[in-house]
PDB file of C-alpha atoms in Angstrom:
ATOM      1  CA  UNK A   1       0.105  -0.243   0.112  1.00  0.00           C
ATOM      2  CA  UNK A   2       0.673   3.466  -1.053  1.00  0.00           C
ATOM      3  CA  UNK A   3       2.504   5.982   2.226  1.00  0.00           C
ATOM      4  CA  UNK A   4       2.090   2.717   4.572  1.00  0.00           C
ATOM      5  CA  UNK A   5       4.453   2.544   7.444  1.00  0.00           C
ATOM      6  CA  UNK A   6       5.259  -0.079   9.288  1.00  0.00           C
ATOM      7  CA  UNK A   7       4.398  -2.695  11.713  1.00  0.00           C
ATOM      8  CA  UNK A   8       0.462  -1.635  13.749  1.00  0.00           C
ATOM      9  CA  UNK A   9      -0.772   1.344  11.469  1.00  0.00           C
ATOM     10  CA  UNK A  10      -3.607   1.038   9.198  1.00  0.00           C
ATOM     11  CA  UNK A  11      -4.407  -3.048  10.059  1.00  0.00           C
ATOM     12  CA  UNK A  12      -5.693  -2.619  12.764  1.00  0.00           C
ATOM     13  CA  UNK A  13      -9.118  -2.334  12.115  1.00  0.00           C
ATOM     14  CA  UNK A  14      -9.144  -4.374   9.614  1.00  0.00           C
ATOM     15  CA  UNK A  15      -9.079  -8.108  11.490  1.00  0.00           C
ATOM     16  CA  UNK A  16     -11.625 -11.062  10.991  1.00  0.00           C
ATOM     17  CA  UNK A  17     -15.687 -10.244  10.578  1.00  0.00           C
ATOM     18  CA  UNK A  18     -16.955 -12.890  13.503  1.00  0.00           C
ATOM     19  CA  UNK A  19     -20.781 -11.744  13.252  1.00  0.00           C
ATOM     20  CA  UNK A  20     -22.971 -13.724  11.198  1.00  0.00           C
ATOM     21  CA  UNK A  21     -23.588 -10.312   9.675  1.00  0.00           C
ATOM     22  CA  UNK A  22     -20.326  -9.820   7.216  1.00  0.00           C
ATOM     23  CA  UNK A  23     -21.484  -7.513   4.903  1.00  0.00           C
ATOM     24  CA  UNK A  24     -22.522  -4.353   7.644  1.00  0.00           C
ATOM     25  CA  UNK A  25     -18.478  -5.561  10.199  1.00  0.00           C
ATOM     26  CA  UNK A  26     -17.170  -5.197   6.869  1.00  0.00           C
ATOM     27  CA  UNK A  27     -18.707  -1.871   6.119  1.00  0.00           C
ATOM     28  CA  UNK A  28     -18.192  -0.910   9.541  1.00  0.00           C
ATOM     29  CA  UNK A  29     -14.262  -2.161  10.105  1.00  0.00           C
ATOM     30  CA  UNK A  30     -13.796   0.088   6.307  1.00  0.00           C
ATOM     31  CA  UNK A  31     -15.524   2.827   7.689  1.00  0.00           C
ATOM     32  CA  UNK A  32     -13.718   2.745  11.081  1.00  0.00           C
ATOM     33  CA  UNK A  33     -10.427   2.627   9.620  1.00  0.00           C
ATOM     34  CA  UNK A  34     -10.653   5.875   6.702  1.00  0.00           C
ATOM     35  CA  UNK A  35     -12.665   7.866   9.375  1.00  0.00           C
ATOM     36  CA  UNK A  36      -9.962   7.133  12.154  1.00  0.00           C
ATOM     37  CA  UNK A  37      -7.040   8.262   9.560  1.00  0.00           C
ATOM     38  CA  UNK A  38      -5.959   4.788   9.699  1.00  0.00           C
ATOM     39  CA  UNK A  39      -5.201   4.600   6.390  1.00  0.00           C
ATOM     40  CA  UNK A  40      -4.941   8.821   5.178  1.00  0.00           C
ATOM     41  CA  UNK A  41      -7.411  10.630   2.192  1.00  0.00           C
ATOM     42  CA  UNK A  42      -5.747   9.895  -0.742  1.00  0.00           C
ATOM     43  CA  UNK A  43      -3.662   6.063   0.029  1.00  0.00           C
ATOM     44  CA  UNK A  44      -4.846   3.010  -1.204  1.00  0.00           C
ATOM     45  CA  UNK A  45      -6.378  -0.139   0.269  1.00  0.00           C
ATOM     46  CA  UNK A  46      -4.266  -3.512   0.653  1.00  0.00           C
ATOM     47  CA  UNK A  47      -5.178  -5.622  -2.930  1.00  0.00           C
ATOM     48  CA  UNK A  48      -8.377  -6.924  -2.776  1.00  0.00           C
ATOM     49  CA  UNK A  49      -7.299 -10.958  -2.344  1.00  0.00           C
ATOM     50  CA  UNK A  50      -4.667  -9.606   0.842  1.00  0.00           C
ATOM     51  CA  UNK A  51      -7.896  -7.352   1.913  1.00  0.00           C
ATOM     52  CA  UNK A  52     -10.521 -10.139   1.734  1.00  0.00           C
ATOM     53  CA  UNK A  53      -8.520 -13.312   3.793  1.00  0.00           C
ATOM     54  CA  UNK A  54      -7.342 -10.084   6.430  1.00  0.00           C
ATOM     55  CA  UNK A  55     -10.905  -9.915   7.171  1.00  0.00           C
ATOM     56  CA  UNK A  56     -12.081 -13.710   6.566  1.00  0.00           C
ATOM     57  CA  UNK A  57     -14.538 -12.520   3.523  1.00  0.00           C
ATOM     58  CA  UNK A  58     -15.096 -13.836   0.410  1.00  0.00           C
ATOM     59  CA  UNK A  59     -14.309 -11.371  -1.741  1.00  0.00           C
ATOM     60  CA  UNK A  60     -17.865 -10.400  -3.515  1.00  0.00           C
ATOM     61  CA  UNK A  61     -19.136  -9.530   0.581  1.00  0.00           C
ATOM     62  CA  UNK A  62     -16.288  -7.100   0.236  1.00  0.00           C
ATOM     63  CA  UNK A  63     -16.603  -5.917  -3.129  1.00  0.00           C
ATOM     64  CA  UNK A  64     -20.348  -5.316  -1.727  1.00  0.00           C
ATOM     65  CA  UNK A  65     -19.135  -3.237   0.827  1.00  0.00           C
ATOM     66  CA  UNK A  66     -16.525  -1.345  -1.356  1.00  0.00           C
ATOM     67  CA  UNK A  67     -19.180  -0.039  -3.512  1.00  0.00           C
ATOM     68  CA  UNK A  68     -21.164   1.041  -0.764  1.00  0.00           C
ATOM     69  CA  UNK A  69     -18.886   3.242   0.646  1.00  0.00           C
ATOM     70  CA  UNK A  70     -16.941   3.722  -2.892  1.00  0.00           C
ATOM     71  CA  UNK A  71     -20.933   5.267  -3.761  1.00  0.00           C
ATOM     72  CA  UNK A  72     -20.847   7.069  -0.016  1.00  0.00           C
ATOM     73  CA  UNK A  73     -17.966   9.330  -0.965  1.00  0.00           C
ATOM     74  CA  UNK A  74     -15.659   6.977   0.821  1.00  0.00           C
ATOM     75  CA  UNK A  75     -13.556   5.677  -1.390  1.00  0.00           C
ATOM     76  CA  UNK A  76     -12.468   5.553  -5.138  1.00  0.00           C
ATOM     77  CA  UNK A  77     -11.935   2.534  -7.464  1.00  0.00           C
ATOM     78  CA  UNK A  78      -9.033   3.437  -9.954  1.00  0.00           C
ATOM     79  CA  UNK A  79      -8.081   0.963 -12.815  1.00  0.00           C
ATOM     80  CA  UNK A  80      -5.077   0.165 -14.758  1.00  0.00           C
ATOM     81  CA  UNK A  81      -1.128  -0.553 -13.297  1.00  0.00           C
ATOM     82  CA  UNK A  82      -1.472   1.682 -10.569  1.00  0.00           C
ATOM     83  CA  UNK A  83      -5.304   1.443 -10.293  1.00  0.00           C
ATOM     84  CA  UNK A  84      -6.858  -0.118  -7.059  1.00  0.00           C
ATOM     85  CA  UNK A  85      -9.359   1.284  -4.304  1.00  0.00           C
ATOM     86  CA  UNK A  86      -7.911   4.442  -2.668  1.00  0.00           C
ATOM     87  CA  UNK A  87     -10.043   6.557   0.255  1.00  0.00           C
ATOM     88  CA  UNK A  88     -11.308   9.307  -1.126  1.00  0.00           C
ATOM     89  CA  UNK A  89      -8.992  12.329  -1.565  1.00  0.00           C
ATOM     90  CA  UNK A  90     -12.096  14.678  -0.243  1.00  0.00           C
ATOM     91  CA  UNK A  91     -14.116  12.559   2.691  1.00  0.00           C
ATOM     92  CA  UNK A  92     -17.867  13.582   3.372  1.00  0.00           C
ATOM     93  CA  UNK A  93     -18.452  15.683   6.136  1.00  0.00           C
ATOM     94  CA  UNK A  94     -20.147  13.754   9.072  1.00  0.00           C
ATOM     95  CA  UNK A  95     -20.170  16.769  11.195  1.00  0.00           C
ATOM     96  CA  UNK A  96     -22.908  19.251  11.710  1.00  0.00           C
ATOM     97  CA  UNK A  97     -20.748  22.720  12.285  1.00  0.00           C
ATOM     98  CA  UNK A  98     -17.637  21.513  10.129  1.00  0.00           C
ATOM     99  CA  UNK A  99     -17.494  24.927   8.265  1.00  0.00           C
ATOM    100  CA  UNK A 100     -19.394  27.272  10.804  1.00  0.00           C
ATOM    101  CA  UNK A 101     -18.673  30.782  10.434  1.00  0.00           C
ATOM    102  CA  UNK A 102     -15.171  31.705  12.562  1.00  0.00           C
ATOM    103  CA  UNK A 103     -14.501  28.152  12.724  1.00  0.00           C
ATOM    104  CA  UNK A 104     -17.033  27.296  15.710  1.00  0.00           C
ATOM    105  CA  UNK A 105     -19.210  24.227  14.855  1.00  0.00           C
ATOM    106  CA  UNK A 106     -22.753  24.595  15.903  1.00  0.00           C
ATOM    107  CA  UNK A 107     -23.865  22.338  18.421  1.00  0.00           C
ATOM    108  CA  UNK A 108     -26.150  19.471  18.028  1.00  0.00           C
ATOM    109  CA  UNK A 109     -28.710  18.221  20.658  1.00  0.00           C
ATOM    110  CA  UNK A 110     -26.384  15.771  22.800  1.00  0.00           C
ATOM    111  CA  UNK A 111     -27.227  14.800  26.265  1.00  0.00           C
ATOM    112  CA  UNK A 112     -25.237  14.598  29.121  1.00  0.00           C
ATOM    113  CA  UNK A 113     -25.962  11.062  29.494  1.00  0.00           C
ATOM    114  CA  UNK A 114     -24.844  10.594  25.955  1.00  0.00           C
ATOM    115  CA  UNK A 115     -21.411  12.353  27.131  1.00  0.00           C
ATOM    116  CA  UNK A 116     -20.905  10.538  30.567  1.00  0.00           C
ATOM    117  CA  UNK A 117     -21.421   7.055  29.056  1.00  0.00           C
ATOM    118  CA  UNK A 118     -18.559   7.829  26.479  1.00  0.00           C
ATOM    119  CA  UNK A 119     -16.206   9.115  29.308  1.00  0.00           C
ATOM    120  CA  UNK A 120     -16.492   6.822  31.422  1.00  0.00           C
ATOM    121  CA  UNK A 121     -16.078   4.434  28.879  1.00  0.00           C
ATOM    122  CA  UNK A 122     -12.962   6.114  27.489  1.00  0.00           C
ATOM    123  CA  UNK A 123     -11.329   6.006  30.485  1.00  0.00           C
ATOM    124  CA  UNK A 124     -12.056   1.892  31.410  1.00  0.00           C
ATOM    125  CA  UNK A 125     -10.591   1.238  28.456  1.00  0.00           C
ATOM    126  CA  UNK A 126      -7.791   3.451  27.718  1.00  0.00           C
ATOM    127  CA  UNK A 127      -6.320   3.273  31.030  1.00  0.00           C
ATOM    128  CA  UNK A 128      -6.175   0.102  30.944  1.00  0.00           C
ATOM    129  CA  UNK A 129      -4.759  -0.446  27.856  1.00  0.00           C
ATOM    130  CA  UNK A 130      -2.013   1.329  28.457  1.00  0.00           C
ATOM    131  CA  UNK A 131      -0.880  -0.138  31.896  1.00  0.00           C
ATOM    132  CA  UNK A 132      -1.119  -3.229  29.761  1.00  0.00           C
ATOM    133  CA  UNK A 133       1.228  -1.751  26.624  1.00  0.00           C
ATOM    134  CA  UNK A 134       3.257  -0.908  29.702  1.00  0.00           C
ATOM    135  CA  UNK A 135       3.106  -4.150  31.709  1.00  0.00           C
ATOM    136  CA  UNK A 136       4.231  -6.243  27.823  1.00  0.00           C
ATOM    137  CA  UNK A 137       7.894  -6.852  27.240  1.00  0.00           C
ATOM    138  CA  UNK A 138       7.662  -5.135  23.273  1.00  0.00           C
ATOM    139  CA  UNK A 139       9.782  -6.065  20.658  1.00  0.00           C
ATOM    140  CA  UNK A 140      11.860  -2.926  18.480  1.00  0.00           C
ATOM    141  CA  UNK A 141       9.262  -3.155  15.769  1.00  0.00           C
ATOM    142  CA  UNK A 142       6.564  -2.509  18.833  1.00  0.00           C
ATOM    143  CA  UNK A 143       8.403   0.444  19.910  1.00  0.00           C
ATOM    144  CA  UNK A 144       9.709   1.793  16.972  1.00  0.00           C
ATOM    145  CA  UNK A 145       5.987   1.797  15.962  1.00  0.00           C
ATOM    146  CA  UNK A 146       4.366   3.453  19.379  1.00  0.00           C
ATOM    147  CA  UNK A 147       7.792   5.899  19.174  1.00  0.00           C
ATOM    148  CA  UNK A 148       6.782   6.949  15.092  1.00  0.00           C
ATOM    149  CA  UNK A 149       3.149   7.420  16.061  1.00  0.00           C
ATOM    150  CA  UNK A 150       3.879   9.568  18.559  1.00  0.00           C
ATOM    151  CA  UNK A 151       6.310  11.558  16.818  1.00  0.00           C
ATOM    152  CA  UNK A 152       3.911  12.128  13.522  1.00  0.00           C
ATOM    153  CA  UNK A 153       0.965  13.681  15.744  1.00  0.00           C
ATOM    154  CA  UNK A 154       3.385  16.226  17.260  1.00  0.00           C
ATOM    155  CA  UNK A 155       3.104  19.220  15.157  1.00  0.00           C
ATOM    156  CA  UNK A 156       0.386  18.200  14.264  1.00  0.00           C
ATOM    157  CA  UNK A 157      -2.745  20.498  13.528  1.00  0.00           C
ATOM    158  CA  UNK A 158      -6.180  20.309  11.793  1.00  0.00           C
ATOM    159  CA  UNK A 159      -7.402  16.962  10.281  1.00  0.00           C
ATOM    160  CA  UNK A 160      -4.249  15.513  10.381  1.00  0.00           C
ATOM    161  CA  UNK A 161      -4.291  15.954  14.248  1.00  0.00           C
ATOM    162  CA  UNK A 162      -7.125  14.174  14.877  1.00  0.00           C
ATOM    163  CA  UNK A 163      -6.007  11.251  12.537  1.00  0.00           C
ATOM    164  CA  UNK A 164      -2.688  11.254  14.263  1.00  0.00           C
ATOM    165  CA  UNK A 165      -3.983  11.108  17.661  1.00  0.00           C
ATOM    166  CA  UNK A 166      -6.653   8.750  16.565  1.00  0.00           C
ATOM    167  CA  UNK A 167      -3.657   6.411  15.770  1.00  0.00           C
ATOM    168  CA  UNK A 168      -1.377   6.414  18.269  1.00  0.00           C
ATOM    169  CA  UNK A 169      -4.686   6.238  20.798  1.00  0.00           C
ATOM    170  CA  UNK A 170      -5.823   2.602  18.415  1.00  0.00           C
ATOM    171  CA  UNK A 171      -1.883   1.941  18.388  1.00  0.00           C
ATOM    172  CA  UNK A 172      -0.851   1.168  22.903  1.00  0.00           C
ATOM    173  CA  UNK A 173      -4.508  -0.754  22.618  1.00  0.00           C
ATOM    174  CA  UNK A 174      -3.011  -2.643  20.176  1.00  0.00           C
ATOM    175  CA  UNK A 175       0.229  -2.908  22.231  1.00  0.00           C
ATOM    176  CA  UNK A 176      -1.571  -4.209  24.968  1.00  0.00           C
ATOM    177  CA  UNK A 177      -1.888  -7.589  23.529  1.00  0.00           C
ATOM    178  CA  UNK A 178      -5.263  -8.044  23.766  1.00  0.00           C
ATOM    179  CA  UNK A 179      -6.823  -8.314  20.114  1.00  0.00           C
ATOM    180  CA  UNK A 180     -10.191  -8.040  21.257  1.00  0.00           C
ATOM    181  CA  UNK A 181      -9.699  -4.362  22.656  1.00  0.00           C
ATOM    182  CA  UNK A 182      -8.910  -2.612  19.374  1.00  0.00           C
ATOM    183  CA  UNK A 183     -12.381  -2.461  17.901  1.00  0.00           C
ATOM    184  CA  UNK A 184     -13.608  -1.636  21.416  1.00  0.00           C
ATOM    185  CA  UNK A 185     -11.113   1.433  21.517  1.00  0.00           C
ATOM    186  CA  UNK A 186     -11.750   2.376  17.657  1.00  0.00           C
ATOM    187  CA  UNK A 187     -15.840   2.333  18.589  1.00  0.00           C
ATOM    188  CA  UNK A 188     -15.350   4.648  21.523  1.00  0.00           C
ATOM    189  CA  UNK A 189     -12.874   6.965  19.447  1.00  0.00           C
ATOM    190  CA  UNK A 190     -15.227   7.333  17.163  1.00  0.00           C
ATOM    191  CA  UNK A 191     -17.997   8.938  19.674  1.00  0.00           C
ATOM    192  CA  UNK A 192     -15.754  10.337  21.576  1.00  0.00           C
ATOM    193  CA  UNK A 193     -14.369  12.392  17.892  1.00  0.00           C
ATOM    194  CA  UNK A 194     -17.967  12.787  17.164  1.00  0.00           C
ATOM    195  CA  UNK A 195     -18.043  15.159  19.719  1.00  0.00           C
ATOM    196  CA  UNK A 196     -15.364  16.865  20.179  1.00  0.00           C
ATOM    197  CA  UNK A 197     -16.785  18.048  16.702  1.00  0.00           C
ATOM    198  CA  UNK A 198     -19.037  19.964  18.403  1.00  0.00           C
ATOM    199  CA  UNK A 199     -16.679  22.244  20.189  1.00  0.00           C
ATOM    200  CA  UNK A 200     -13.633  24.638  18.986  1.00  0.00           C
ATOM    201  CA  UNK A 201     -10.493  23.725  18.762  1.00  0.00           C
ATOM    202  CA  UNK A 202      -7.967  24.831  20.474  1.00  0.00           C
ATOM    203  CA  UNK A 203      -4.341  25.452  20.105  1.00  0.00           C
ATOM    204  CA  UNK A 204      -3.088  25.580  23.714  1.00  0.00           C
ATOM    205  CA  UNK A 205      -4.927  21.891  24.273  1.00  0.00           C
ATOM    206  CA  UNK A 206      -3.419  20.434  21.647  1.00  0.00           C
ATOM    207  CA  UNK A 207       0.389  21.640  23.125  1.00  0.00           C
ATOM    208  CA  UNK A 208      -0.664  20.042  26.146  1.00  0.00           C
ATOM    209  CA  UNK A 209      -2.123  16.930  24.716  1.00  0.00           C
ATOM    210  CA  UNK A 210       1.336  16.245  22.892  1.00  0.00           C
ATOM    211  CA  UNK A 211       3.383  17.108  25.942  1.00  0.00           C
ATOM    212  CA  UNK A 212       0.611  13.831  27.703  1.00  0.00           C
ATOM    213  CA  UNK A 213       1.151  11.564  24.410  1.00  0.00           C
ATOM    214  CA  UNK A 214       4.654  11.938  25.294  1.00  0.00           C
ATOM    215  CA  UNK A 215       4.843  10.957  28.883  1.00  0.00           C
ATOM    216  CA  UNK A 216       2.570   8.463  28.285  1.00  0.00           C
ATOM    217  CA  UNK A 217       4.671   6.283  25.474  1.00  0.00           C
ATOM    218  CA  UNK A 218       7.522   7.468  27.701  1.00  0.00           C
ATOM    219  CA  UNK A 219       6.199   5.514  30.486  1.00  0.00           C
ATOM    220  CA  UNK A 220       5.319   2.281  28.347  1.00  0.00           C
ATOM    221  CA  UNK A 221       8.619   1.826  26.907  1.00  0.00           C
ATOM    222  CA  UNK A 222      10.475   2.522  30.307  1.00  0.00           C
ATOM    223  CA  UNK A 223       8.189  -0.976  31.353  1.00  0.00           C
ATOM    224  CA  UNK A 224       6.323   1.709  34.288  1.00  0.00           C
ATOM    225  CA  UNK A 225       2.450   0.730  34.360  1.00  0.00           C
ATOM    226  CA  UNK A 226       0.954   3.149  37.504  1.00  0.00           C
ATOM    227  CA  UNK A 227       2.983   5.757  35.450  1.00  0.00           C
ATOM    228  CA  UNK A 228       1.299   4.984  32.341  1.00  0.00           C
ATOM    229  CA  UNK A 229      -2.176   4.864  33.736  1.00  0.00           C
ATOM    230  CA  UNK A 230      -1.847   7.592  35.751  1.00  0.00           C
ATOM    231  CA  UNK A 231      -0.514   9.552  32.392  1.00  0.00           C
ATOM    232  CA  UNK A 232      -3.090   8.544  30.840  1.00  0.00           C
ATOM    233  CA  UNK A 233      -6.277   9.233  33.232  1.00  0.00           C
ATOM    234  CA  UNK A 234      -4.487  12.818  32.800  1.00  0.00           C
ATOM    235  CA  UNK A 235      -5.007  13.271  29.178  1.00  0.00           C
ATOM    236  CA  UNK A 236      -8.314  11.899  29.437  1.00  0.00           C
ATOM    237  CA  UNK A 237      -9.071  14.404  31.993  1.00  0.00           C
ATOM    238  CA  UNK A 238      -8.652  17.324  30.180  1.00  0.00           C
ATOM    239  CA  UNK A 239     -10.131  16.291  26.994  1.00  0.00           C
ATOM    240  CA  UNK A 240     -13.134  15.921  29.088  1.00  0.00           C
ATOM    241  CA  UNK A 241     -13.282  18.698  31.195  1.00  0.00           C
ATOM    242  CA  UNK A 242     -13.269  20.541  27.488  1.00  0.00           C
ATOM    243  CA  UNK A 243     -16.182  18.562  26.530  1.00  0.00           C
ATOM    244  CA  UNK A 244     -18.196  18.990  29.706  1.00  0.00           C
ATOM    245  CA  UNK A 245     -17.418  22.797  29.827  1.00  0.00           C
ATOM    246  CA  UNK A 246     -18.792  23.245  26.452  1.00  0.00           C
ATOM    247  CA  UNK A 247     -21.823  20.837  25.959  1.00  0.00           C
ATOM    248  CA  UNK A 248     -23.280  20.283  29.273  1.00  0.00           C
TER     249      UNK A 248
END
């Protein structure tokens, strides 16, 4: 795949489909992969045969899923020697407030219960992921992927920041050593991103998040589970404060 990075990354959610709804789950996996930026706009998906094997679905099911997402504007198929299935350069806008005047998104109706549920679930999953990742003996390749993911996210802006921030958090989840954890993290990340889309992006908060990300990654790489969980807790608390302040 063009522009892919070694090790983890785009394949985080491209795992065997287990439910009886193979088409629907395939669409969900591909959509989460695209919307979370694990395969960047303009980048190519794995070849059809490889992707079908990764998802453990038939090529007919995969083609139907790809066609559906192409029709919805997320993917585009190109023919020829350099053809394949690519993430659309411009993704459909799902955010009600994006593009609102002065850069401040228009609020949608969000219940306090919806916010608190997403934040509680995120706290449970992500603190545990950081703790378990720090407790494992990571391979040199895993350590490199984590450090590179951190480096990519630091200093990123706009849509790139959200995409690379999501990738870093999912990479930490992958390193926790539980394959079942990553889809759960992706689901809660989608929910949190939708909430974040309803508040303004604040430069100082992004700079603070970069420093917190570095603390989390450093604790994981130095094998300090308690410190990793604590750093993650502080990081998530900052986001929670903003969401509660703007939306509750």
